Coordinates of C-alpha atoms and ligand atoms in Angstrom, one line a residue:
X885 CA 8.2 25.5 -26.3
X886 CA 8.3 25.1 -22.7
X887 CA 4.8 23.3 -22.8
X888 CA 5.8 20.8 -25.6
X889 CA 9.0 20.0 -23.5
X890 CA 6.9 19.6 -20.9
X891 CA 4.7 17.2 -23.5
X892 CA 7.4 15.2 -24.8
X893 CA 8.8 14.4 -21.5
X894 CA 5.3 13.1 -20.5
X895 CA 4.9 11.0 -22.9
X896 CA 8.5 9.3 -22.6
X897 CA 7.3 9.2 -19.0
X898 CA 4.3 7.2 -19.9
X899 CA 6.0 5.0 -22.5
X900 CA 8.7 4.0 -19.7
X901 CA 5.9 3.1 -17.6
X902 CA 5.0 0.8 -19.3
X903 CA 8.5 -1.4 -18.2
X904 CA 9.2 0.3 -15.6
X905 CA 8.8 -1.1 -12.0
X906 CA 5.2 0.0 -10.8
X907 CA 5.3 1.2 -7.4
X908 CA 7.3 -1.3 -5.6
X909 CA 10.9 -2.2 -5.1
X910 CA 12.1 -4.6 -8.1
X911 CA 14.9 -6.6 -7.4
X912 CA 16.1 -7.6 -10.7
X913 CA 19.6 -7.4 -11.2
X914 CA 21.1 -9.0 -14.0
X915 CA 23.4 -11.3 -12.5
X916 CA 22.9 -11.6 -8.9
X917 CA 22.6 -14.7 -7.0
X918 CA 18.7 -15.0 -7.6
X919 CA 18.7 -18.4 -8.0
X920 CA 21.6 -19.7 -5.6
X921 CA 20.4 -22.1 -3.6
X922 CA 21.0 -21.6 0.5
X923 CA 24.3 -22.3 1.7
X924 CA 25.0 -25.5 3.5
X925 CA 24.4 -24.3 6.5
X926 CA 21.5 -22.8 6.2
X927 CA 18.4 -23.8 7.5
X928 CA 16.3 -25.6 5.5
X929 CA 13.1 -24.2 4.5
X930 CA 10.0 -25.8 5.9
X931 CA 6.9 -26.0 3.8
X932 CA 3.7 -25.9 5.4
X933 CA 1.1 -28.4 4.4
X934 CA -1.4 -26.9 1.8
X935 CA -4.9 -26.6 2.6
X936 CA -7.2 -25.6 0.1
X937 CA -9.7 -22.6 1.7
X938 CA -13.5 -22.1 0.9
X939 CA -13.7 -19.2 -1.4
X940 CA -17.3 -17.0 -0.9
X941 CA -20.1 -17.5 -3.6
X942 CA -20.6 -15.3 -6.1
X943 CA -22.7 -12.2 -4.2
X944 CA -25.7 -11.7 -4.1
X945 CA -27.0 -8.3 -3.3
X946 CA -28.1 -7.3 0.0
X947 CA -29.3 -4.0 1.5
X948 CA -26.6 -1.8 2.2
X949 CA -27.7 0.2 5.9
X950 CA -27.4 3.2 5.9
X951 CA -24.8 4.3 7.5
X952 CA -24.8 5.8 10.9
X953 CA -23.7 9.1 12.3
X954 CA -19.9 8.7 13.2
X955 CA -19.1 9.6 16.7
X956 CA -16.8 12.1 16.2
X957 CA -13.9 13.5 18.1
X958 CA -12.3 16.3 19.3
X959 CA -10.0 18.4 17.1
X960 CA -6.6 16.5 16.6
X961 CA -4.1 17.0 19.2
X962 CA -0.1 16.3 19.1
X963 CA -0.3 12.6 18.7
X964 CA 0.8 11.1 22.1
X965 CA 1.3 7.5 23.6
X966 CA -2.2 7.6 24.8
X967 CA -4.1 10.1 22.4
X968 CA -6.5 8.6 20.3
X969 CA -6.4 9.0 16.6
X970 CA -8.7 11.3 15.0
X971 CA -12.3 10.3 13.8
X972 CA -12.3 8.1 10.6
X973 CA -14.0 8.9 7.4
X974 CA -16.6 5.9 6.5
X975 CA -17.3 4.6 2.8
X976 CA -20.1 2.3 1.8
X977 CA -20.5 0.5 -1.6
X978 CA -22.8 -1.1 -3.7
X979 CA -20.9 -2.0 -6.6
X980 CA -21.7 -4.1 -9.5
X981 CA -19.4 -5.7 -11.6
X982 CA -20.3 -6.8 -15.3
X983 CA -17.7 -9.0 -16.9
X984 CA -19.2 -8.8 -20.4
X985 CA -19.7 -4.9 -20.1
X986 CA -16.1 -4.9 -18.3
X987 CA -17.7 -2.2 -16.2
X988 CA -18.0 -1.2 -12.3
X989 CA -21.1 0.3 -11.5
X990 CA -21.1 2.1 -8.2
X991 CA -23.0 3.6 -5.7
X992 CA -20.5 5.5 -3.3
X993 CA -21.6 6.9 0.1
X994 CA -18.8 8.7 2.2
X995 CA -19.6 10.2 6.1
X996 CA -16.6 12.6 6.1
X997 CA -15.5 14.2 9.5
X998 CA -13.7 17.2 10.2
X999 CA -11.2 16.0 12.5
X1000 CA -9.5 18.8 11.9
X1001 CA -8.5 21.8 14.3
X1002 CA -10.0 24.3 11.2
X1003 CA -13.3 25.2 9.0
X1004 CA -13.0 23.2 5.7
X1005 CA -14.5 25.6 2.6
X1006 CA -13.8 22.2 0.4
X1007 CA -13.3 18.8 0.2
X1008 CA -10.2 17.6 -2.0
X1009 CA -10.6 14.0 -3.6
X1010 CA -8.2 11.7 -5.2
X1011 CA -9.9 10.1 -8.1
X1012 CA -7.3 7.3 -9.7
X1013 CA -9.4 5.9 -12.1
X1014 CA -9.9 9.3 -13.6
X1015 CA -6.1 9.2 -15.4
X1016 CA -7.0 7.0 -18.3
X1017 CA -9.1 8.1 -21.0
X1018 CA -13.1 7.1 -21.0
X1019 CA -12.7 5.1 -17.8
X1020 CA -14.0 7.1 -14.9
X1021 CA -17.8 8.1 -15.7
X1022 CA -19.5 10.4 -13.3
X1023 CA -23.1 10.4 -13.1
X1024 CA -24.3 11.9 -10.0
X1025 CA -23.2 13.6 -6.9
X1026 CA -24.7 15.0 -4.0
X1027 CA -23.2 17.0 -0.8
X1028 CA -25.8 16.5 2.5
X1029 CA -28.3 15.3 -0.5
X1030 CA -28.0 18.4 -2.7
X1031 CA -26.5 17.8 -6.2
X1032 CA -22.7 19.6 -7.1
X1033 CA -20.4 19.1 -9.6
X1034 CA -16.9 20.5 -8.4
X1035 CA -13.9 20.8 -10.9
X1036 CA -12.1 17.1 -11.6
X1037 CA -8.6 18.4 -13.0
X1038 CA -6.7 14.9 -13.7
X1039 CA -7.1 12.7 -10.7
X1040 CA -8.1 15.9 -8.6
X1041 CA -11.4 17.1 -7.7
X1042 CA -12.2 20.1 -5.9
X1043 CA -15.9 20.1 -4.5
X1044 CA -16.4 23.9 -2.7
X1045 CA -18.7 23.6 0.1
X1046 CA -21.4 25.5 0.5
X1047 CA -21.2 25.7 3.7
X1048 CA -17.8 25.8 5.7
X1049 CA -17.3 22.3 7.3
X1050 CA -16.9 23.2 11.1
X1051 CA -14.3 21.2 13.2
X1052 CA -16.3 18.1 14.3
X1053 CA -19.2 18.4 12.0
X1054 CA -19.7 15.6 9.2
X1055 CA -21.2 15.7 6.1
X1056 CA -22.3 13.1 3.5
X1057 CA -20.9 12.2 0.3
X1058 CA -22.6 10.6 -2.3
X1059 CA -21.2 9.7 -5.6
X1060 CA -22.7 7.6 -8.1
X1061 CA -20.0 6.6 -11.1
X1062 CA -19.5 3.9 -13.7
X1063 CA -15.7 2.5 -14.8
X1064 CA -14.8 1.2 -17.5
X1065 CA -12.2 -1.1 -16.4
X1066 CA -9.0 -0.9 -18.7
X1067 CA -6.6 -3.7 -20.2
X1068 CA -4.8 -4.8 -17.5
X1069 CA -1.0 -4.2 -19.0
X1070 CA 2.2 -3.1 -18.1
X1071 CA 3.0 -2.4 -14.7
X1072 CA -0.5 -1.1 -14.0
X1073 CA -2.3 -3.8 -11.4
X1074 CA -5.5 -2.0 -11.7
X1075 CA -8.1 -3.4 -14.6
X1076 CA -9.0 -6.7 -16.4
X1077 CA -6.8 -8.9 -18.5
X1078 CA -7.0 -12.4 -19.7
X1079 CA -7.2 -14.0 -16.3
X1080 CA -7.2 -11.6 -13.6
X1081 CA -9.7 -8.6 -12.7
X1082 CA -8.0 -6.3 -10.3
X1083 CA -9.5 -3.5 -8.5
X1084 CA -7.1 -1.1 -7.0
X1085 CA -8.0 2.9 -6.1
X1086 CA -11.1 1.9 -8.0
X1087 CA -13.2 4.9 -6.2
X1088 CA -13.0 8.2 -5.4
X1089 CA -11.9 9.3 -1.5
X1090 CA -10.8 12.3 0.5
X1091 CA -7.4 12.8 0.7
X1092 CA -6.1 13.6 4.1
X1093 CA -6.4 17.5 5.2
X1094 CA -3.4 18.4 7.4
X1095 CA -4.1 21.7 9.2
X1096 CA -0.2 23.1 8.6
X1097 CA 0.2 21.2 4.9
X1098 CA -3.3 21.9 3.9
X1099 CA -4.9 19.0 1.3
X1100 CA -2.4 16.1 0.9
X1101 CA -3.1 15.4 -2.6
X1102 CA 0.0 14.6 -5.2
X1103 CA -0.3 14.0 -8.7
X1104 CA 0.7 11.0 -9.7
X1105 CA 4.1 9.5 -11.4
X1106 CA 5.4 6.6 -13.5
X1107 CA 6.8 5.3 -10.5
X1108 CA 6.8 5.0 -7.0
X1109 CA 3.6 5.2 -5.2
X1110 CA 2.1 9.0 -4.5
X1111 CA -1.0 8.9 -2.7
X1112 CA -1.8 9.2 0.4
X1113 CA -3.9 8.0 2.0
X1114 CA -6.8 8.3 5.5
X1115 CA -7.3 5.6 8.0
X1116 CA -10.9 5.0 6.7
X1117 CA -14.0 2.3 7.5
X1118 CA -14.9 0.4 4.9
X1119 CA -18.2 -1.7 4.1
X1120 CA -18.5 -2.6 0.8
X1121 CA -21.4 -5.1 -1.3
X1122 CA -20.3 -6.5 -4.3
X1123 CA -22.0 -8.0 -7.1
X1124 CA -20.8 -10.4 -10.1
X1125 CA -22.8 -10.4 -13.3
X1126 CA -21.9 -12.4 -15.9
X1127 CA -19.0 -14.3 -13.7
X1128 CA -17.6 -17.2 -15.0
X1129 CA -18.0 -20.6 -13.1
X1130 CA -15.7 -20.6 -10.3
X1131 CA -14.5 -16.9 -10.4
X1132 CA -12.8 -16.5 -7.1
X1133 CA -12.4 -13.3 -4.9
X1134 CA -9.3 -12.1 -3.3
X1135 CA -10.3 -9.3 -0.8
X1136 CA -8.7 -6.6 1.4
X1137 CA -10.9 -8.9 4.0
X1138 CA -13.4 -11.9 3.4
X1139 CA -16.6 -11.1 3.2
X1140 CA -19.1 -11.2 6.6
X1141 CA -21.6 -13.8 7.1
X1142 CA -24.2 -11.0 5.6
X1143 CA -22.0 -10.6 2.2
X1144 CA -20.9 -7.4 3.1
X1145 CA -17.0 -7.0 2.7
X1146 CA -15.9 -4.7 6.0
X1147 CA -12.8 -3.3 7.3
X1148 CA -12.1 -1.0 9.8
X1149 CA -9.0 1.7 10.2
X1150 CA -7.7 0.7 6.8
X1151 CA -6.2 3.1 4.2
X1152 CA -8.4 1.5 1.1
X1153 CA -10.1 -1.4 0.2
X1154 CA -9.2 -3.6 -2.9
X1155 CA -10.4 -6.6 -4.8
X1156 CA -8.9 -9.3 -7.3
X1157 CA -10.9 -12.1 -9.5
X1158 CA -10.1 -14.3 -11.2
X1159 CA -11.5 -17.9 -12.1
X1160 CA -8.0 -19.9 -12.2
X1161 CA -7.1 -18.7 -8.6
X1162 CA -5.7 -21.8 -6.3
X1163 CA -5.3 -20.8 -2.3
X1164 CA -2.6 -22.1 0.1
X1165 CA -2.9 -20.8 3.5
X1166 CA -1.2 -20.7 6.7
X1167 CA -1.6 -19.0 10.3
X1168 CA 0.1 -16.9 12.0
X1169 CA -1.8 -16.6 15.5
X1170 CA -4.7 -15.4 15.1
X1171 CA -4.2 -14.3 11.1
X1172 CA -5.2 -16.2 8.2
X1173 CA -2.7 -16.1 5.4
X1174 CA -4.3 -16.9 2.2
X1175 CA -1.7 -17.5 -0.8
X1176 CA -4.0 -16.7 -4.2
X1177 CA -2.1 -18.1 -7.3
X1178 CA -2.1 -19.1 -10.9
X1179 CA -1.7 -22.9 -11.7
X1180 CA 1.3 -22.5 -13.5
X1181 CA 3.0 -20.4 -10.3
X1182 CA 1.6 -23.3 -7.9
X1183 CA 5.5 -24.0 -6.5
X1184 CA 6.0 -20.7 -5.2
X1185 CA 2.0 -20.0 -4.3
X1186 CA 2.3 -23.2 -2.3
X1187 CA 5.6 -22.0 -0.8
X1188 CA 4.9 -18.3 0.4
X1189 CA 2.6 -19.2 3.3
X1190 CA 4.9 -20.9 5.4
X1191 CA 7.2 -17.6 4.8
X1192 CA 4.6 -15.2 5.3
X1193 CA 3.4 -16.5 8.8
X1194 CA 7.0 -16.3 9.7
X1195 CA 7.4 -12.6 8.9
X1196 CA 3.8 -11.9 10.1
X1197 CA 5.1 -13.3 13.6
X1198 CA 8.3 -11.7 13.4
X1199 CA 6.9 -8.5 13.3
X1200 CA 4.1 -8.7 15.5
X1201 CA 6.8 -9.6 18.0
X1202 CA 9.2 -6.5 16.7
X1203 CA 6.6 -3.5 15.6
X1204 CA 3.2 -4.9 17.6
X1205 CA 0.0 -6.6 17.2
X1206 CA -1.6 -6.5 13.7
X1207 CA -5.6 -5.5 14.2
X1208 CA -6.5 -8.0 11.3
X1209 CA -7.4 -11.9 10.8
X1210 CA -7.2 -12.0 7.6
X1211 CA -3.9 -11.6 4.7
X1212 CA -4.0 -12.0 1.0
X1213 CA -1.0 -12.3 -1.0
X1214 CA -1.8 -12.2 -4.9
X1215 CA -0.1 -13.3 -7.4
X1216 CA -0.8 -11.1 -11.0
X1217 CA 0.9 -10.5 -14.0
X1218 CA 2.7 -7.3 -13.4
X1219 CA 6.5 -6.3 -12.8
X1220 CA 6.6 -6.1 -8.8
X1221 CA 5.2 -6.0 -5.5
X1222 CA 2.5 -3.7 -4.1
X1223 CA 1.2 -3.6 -1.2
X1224 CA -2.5 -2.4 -0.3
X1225 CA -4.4 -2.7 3.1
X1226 CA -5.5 -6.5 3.6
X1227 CA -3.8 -7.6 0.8
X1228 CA -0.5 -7.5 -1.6
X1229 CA -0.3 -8.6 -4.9
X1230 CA 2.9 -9.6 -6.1
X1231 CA 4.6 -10.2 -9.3
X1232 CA 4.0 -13.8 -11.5
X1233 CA 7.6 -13.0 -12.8
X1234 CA 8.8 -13.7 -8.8
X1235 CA 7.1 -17.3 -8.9
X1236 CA 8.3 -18.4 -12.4
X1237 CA 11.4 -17.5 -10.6
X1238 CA 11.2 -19.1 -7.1
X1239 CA 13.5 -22.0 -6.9
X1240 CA 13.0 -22.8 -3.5
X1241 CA 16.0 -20.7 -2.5
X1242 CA 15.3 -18.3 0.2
X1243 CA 17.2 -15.7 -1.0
X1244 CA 14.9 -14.7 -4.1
X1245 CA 12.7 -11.9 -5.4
X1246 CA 9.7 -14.1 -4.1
X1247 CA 10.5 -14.5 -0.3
X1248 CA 12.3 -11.1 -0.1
X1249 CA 9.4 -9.1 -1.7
X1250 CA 6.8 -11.3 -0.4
X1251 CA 7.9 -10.2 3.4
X1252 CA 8.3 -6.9 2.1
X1253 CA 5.0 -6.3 1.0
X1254 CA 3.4 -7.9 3.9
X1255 CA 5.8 -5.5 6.3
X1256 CA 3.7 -2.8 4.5
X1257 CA 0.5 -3.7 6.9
X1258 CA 2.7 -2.3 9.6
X1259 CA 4.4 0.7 7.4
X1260 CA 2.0 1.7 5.2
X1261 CA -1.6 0.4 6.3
X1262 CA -1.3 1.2 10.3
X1263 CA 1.2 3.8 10.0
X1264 CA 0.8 6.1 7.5
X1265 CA 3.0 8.3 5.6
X1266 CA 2.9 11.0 2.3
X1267 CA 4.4 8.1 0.0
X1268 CA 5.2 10.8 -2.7
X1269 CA 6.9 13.3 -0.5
X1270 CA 8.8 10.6 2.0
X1271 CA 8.8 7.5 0.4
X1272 CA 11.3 6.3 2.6
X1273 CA 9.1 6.5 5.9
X1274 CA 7.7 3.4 4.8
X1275 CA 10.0 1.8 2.0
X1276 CA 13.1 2.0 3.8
X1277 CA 11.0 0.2 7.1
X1278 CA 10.0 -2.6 4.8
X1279 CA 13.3 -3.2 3.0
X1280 CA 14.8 -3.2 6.2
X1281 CA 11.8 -5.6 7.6
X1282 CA 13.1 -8.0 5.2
X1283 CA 16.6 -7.9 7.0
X1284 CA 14.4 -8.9 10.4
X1285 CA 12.9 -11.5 8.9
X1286 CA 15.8 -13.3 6.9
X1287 CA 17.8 -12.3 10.7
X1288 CA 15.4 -13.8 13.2
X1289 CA 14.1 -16.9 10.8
X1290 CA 17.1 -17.4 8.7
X1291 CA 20.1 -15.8 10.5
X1292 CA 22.6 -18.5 8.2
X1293 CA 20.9 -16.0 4.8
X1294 CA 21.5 -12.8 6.0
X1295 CA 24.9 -11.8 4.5
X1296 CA 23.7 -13.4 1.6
X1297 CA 20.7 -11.0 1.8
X1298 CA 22.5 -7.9 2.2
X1299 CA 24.8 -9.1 -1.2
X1300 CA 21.4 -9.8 -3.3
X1301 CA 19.5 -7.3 -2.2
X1302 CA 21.5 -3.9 -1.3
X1303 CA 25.0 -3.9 -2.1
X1304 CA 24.7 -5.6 -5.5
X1305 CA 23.1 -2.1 -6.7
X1306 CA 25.7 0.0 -5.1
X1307 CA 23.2 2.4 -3.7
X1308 CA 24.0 6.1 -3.5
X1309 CA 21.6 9.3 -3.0
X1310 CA 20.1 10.5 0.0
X1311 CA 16.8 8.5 1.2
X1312 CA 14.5 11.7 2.1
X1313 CA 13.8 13.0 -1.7
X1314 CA 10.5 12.7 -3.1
X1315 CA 9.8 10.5 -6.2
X1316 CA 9.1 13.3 -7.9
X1317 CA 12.9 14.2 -7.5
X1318 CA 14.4 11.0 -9.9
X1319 CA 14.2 10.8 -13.2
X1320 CA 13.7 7.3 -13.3
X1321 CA 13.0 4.3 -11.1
X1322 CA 16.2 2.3 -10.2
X1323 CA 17.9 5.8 -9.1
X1324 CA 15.1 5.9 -7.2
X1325 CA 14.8 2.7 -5.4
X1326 CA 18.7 2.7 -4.8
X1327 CA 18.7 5.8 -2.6
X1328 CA 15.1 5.6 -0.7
X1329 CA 15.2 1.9 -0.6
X1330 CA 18.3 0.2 -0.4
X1331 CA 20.3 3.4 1.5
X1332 CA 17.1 3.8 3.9
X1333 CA 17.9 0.1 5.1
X1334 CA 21.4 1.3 5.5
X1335 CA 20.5 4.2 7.3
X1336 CA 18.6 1.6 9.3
X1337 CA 21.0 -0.3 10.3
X1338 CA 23.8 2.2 11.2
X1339 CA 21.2 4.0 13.3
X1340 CA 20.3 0.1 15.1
X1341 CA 24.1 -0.1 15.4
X1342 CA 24.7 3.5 16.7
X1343 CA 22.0 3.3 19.2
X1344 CA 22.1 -0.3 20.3
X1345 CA 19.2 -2.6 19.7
X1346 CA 17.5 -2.3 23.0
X1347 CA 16.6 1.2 22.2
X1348 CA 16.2 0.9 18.4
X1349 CA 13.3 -2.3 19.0
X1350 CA 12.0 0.0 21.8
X1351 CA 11.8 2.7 19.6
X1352 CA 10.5 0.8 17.1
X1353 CA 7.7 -0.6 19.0
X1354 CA 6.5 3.1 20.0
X1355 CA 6.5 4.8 17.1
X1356 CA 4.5 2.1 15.7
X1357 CA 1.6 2.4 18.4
X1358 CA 1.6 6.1 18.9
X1359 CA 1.3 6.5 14.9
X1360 CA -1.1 3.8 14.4
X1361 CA -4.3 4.8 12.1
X1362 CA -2.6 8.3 11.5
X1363 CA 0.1 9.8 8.5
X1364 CA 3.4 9.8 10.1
X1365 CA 6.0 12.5 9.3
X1366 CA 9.6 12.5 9.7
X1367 CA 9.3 15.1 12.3
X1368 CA 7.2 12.1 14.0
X1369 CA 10.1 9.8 13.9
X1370 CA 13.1 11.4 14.9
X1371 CA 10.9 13.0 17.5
X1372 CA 9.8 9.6 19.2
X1373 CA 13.2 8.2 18.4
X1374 CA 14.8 11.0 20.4
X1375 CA 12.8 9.5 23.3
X1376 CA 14.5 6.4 22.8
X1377 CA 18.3 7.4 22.7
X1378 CA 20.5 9.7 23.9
X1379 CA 23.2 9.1 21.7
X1380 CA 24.5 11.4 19.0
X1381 CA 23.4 10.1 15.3
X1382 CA 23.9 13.3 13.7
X1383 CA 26.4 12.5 11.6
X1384 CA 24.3 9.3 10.6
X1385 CA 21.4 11.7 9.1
X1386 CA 24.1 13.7 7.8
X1387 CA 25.3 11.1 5.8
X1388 CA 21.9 9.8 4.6
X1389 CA 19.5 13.0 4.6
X1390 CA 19.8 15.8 2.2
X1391 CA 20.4 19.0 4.3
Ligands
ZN2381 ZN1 7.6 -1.4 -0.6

């Protein structure tokens, strides 16, 4: 009885899914200002000429090099201002990608460090792909060249070791596996639909090890987003068969002059295609914004860049420097916003809605999602434990930007975007702790930039930017915890917010 409850409640699960927001903020209330246009007073928005960038040729294959013994470092130590961050797993690719077959064929080879303080008797992956029925196809793996199997239990596979992993030592990974991309539908971004092939969590990695939490792998959840992820190096070759003419490719970075597609201390690497893709772009010092849209969404895809090198600037000059060149934001035909490392993909639905008001779901979520690079891709957190470390950062990021860029919007911003929903709930719950999404959003979203701001208010802004600006550096390229941030923020501030977290933080 207990296991058919548990059944039925699944499958309404699943079925809601299907509507429900995928794992980003939606702002979609019913009768809020969406559409007003910007007061009088209001700055008028700029638009940035469009240039139209070079997209990469298809890919040819190219010798992958093996990959070379990562130095590795000491066992992890209490992050500090100067410590470095702890020795990065590496993943190469070659992956082929059939359209007519609709498959992925890959050859995966991971150099996995123990950067941990203790003896590992396993590794723990997350393997995403592995959810959907007769999609994720294992054909071979090997540990240090000798085949094992494991146990893959939903999107979790145990490999025993047969050795214990000593603190320092590496070993290699190889994994050879087909997918069978799925029907892009629903709030899923991952698969192929009519016009648009995305690749998202498309291959198996270690989750992180934590020596006091032990494997930080969570199951996942119709909404919100629940893995976590490594800082990771990433060099990937990718091959299109059966293409059609002109098929474009959106990447978490372009590819090098060699074809390879690399990127260092990043928390995954992701890929969209799609032959009807038009680019805008813009720069924001020394990054490349690339705008990837559909022709029917071209108002909006020609609008974001000029916003998105805004925000970019705004907070590089709040947070810190951004180690990348290169952005993608993605337009697809799903419910919401997601962000990923390199490159957010964000909703069609916001661009059929863009009326060249600032206030609207495509500004708002497109600074959002690029905020994540900061609060999700450099500083990492257990998204399905404490969603808020980074959702409540990039709602409030969103504040910063309207603030510094727009400061005649931001009152109209705080209406449209927060108080229209009436938040309640305290931000710190995991998403496995709402029954549904909205409930969800309202208290780790939309009170978390409340908590924000009180704090900022409480503390005075010379402290909170400060703040701000160190936790950012000292948790760069590692998975913050709250006991991270109010730590570093007590070095910041020695006034009394107490009854701030009391009013926003379950006991
Ligand atoms: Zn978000």
């Amino acid at each position: 009885m207990r296991r058919l409850r548990y059944d039925l409640v699944g499958l309404v699960m699943a079925a809601l899914s299907l509507w429900l927001g995928g794992c980003v903020y939606a702002a979609r209330p019913i009768t809020a200002p969406v559409t007003a246009t910007p007061p009088a007073t209001a700055t008028a928005t700029p638009f940035a000429p469009v240039t139209n960038t070079p997209f990469p040729p298809t890919m040819t294959p190219s010798n992958t090099p093996a990959a070379t013994a990562t130095p590795l470092a000491s066992p992890t130590p209490s992050p500090t201002a100067t410590s470095r961050p702890p020795a990065r797993p590496r993943y190469d690719f070659t992956a082929v990608l059939d359209f007519w077959a609709r498959t992925l064929t890959v050859d995966e080879r991971i150099v996995y460090p123990n950067a941990s303080p203790s003896a590992l008797d396993r590794l723990v992956l997350n393997v995403e792909p592995a959810q959907w029925p007769n999609v994720f196809h294992l054909e071979s793996v090997t540990l240090d060249g000798q085949p094992v199997r494991g146990t893959l239990n939903g999107t979790r596979w145990v490999l025993p070791l047969p050795q214990p992993l000593r603190p320092g030592q590496s070993l290699v990974l190889e994994i050879h596996y087909r997918l069978v991309l799925p029907y892009r539908t629903g709030s899923r971004i991952f698969g192929m639909d009519a016009r648009q092939t995305n690749l998202v969590d498309w291959y198996p990695f270690v989750v992180p090890y934590d020596p006091k939490q032990g494997w930080l792998w969570q199951k996942p959840w119709p909404f919100g987003d629940h893995l976590v992820y490594p800082s990771a190096d990433y060099d990937i070759v990718l091959t299109l068969k059966h293409a059609a003419a002109g098929t474009r490719i959106a990447a978490s970075a372009p590819p090098d002059a060699n074809g390879h597609y690399r990127l260092r201390a990043a928390r995954t690497f992701v890929f969209s295609l799609s032959p009807y893709f038009q680019t805008a772009t813009a720069k924001a010092g020394d990054i490349t914004i690339t705008s990837y849209y559909f022709p029917d969404l071209a108002a909006g895809g020609k609008a974001l860049p000029t916003y998105a090198s805004q925000a970019v600037a705004t907070y590089t000059q709040v947070y810190g420097a951004l180690p990348r060149r290169h952005l993608a934001i993605v337009a697809t035909d799903a419910p919401d916003g997601m962000e990923y490392s390199g490159l957010v993909f964000l909703s069609a639905n916001f661009y059929r809605t863009y009326n060249q008001a600032l206030v609207s779901n495509l500004v708002s979520l497109g600074v959002h999602e690029l905020s994540h690079q900061w609060w999700y891709d450099q500083v990492g957190n257990d998204q399905a434990l404490h969603p808020w470390m980074d959702e409540a950062l990039a709602v409030y990021s969103e504040w910063l930007f309207y603030q510094r860029n727009y400061p005649a919007d931001v009152r109209l911003w705080w209406g449209f975007r927060v108080n229209y929903f009436q938040p309640q709930g305290y931000i710190n719950r995991s998403i496995y702790d709402y029954p549904s999404f909205r409930p969800y959003v309202n208290a780790t979203y939309l009170q978390g930039a409340r908590f924000m701001e009180a704090l900022r208010r409480r503390i005075g802004d010379q402290a909170f930017f400060a703040f701000l600006r160190d936790y950012y550096t000292q948790m760069q390229g590692r998975i913050a915890t709250p006991q991270d941030f109010f730590r570093i923020l007590d070095t910041h501030t020695t006034k009394s917010y107490q009854d701030i977290v009391a009013r926003y933080f379950a006991p």
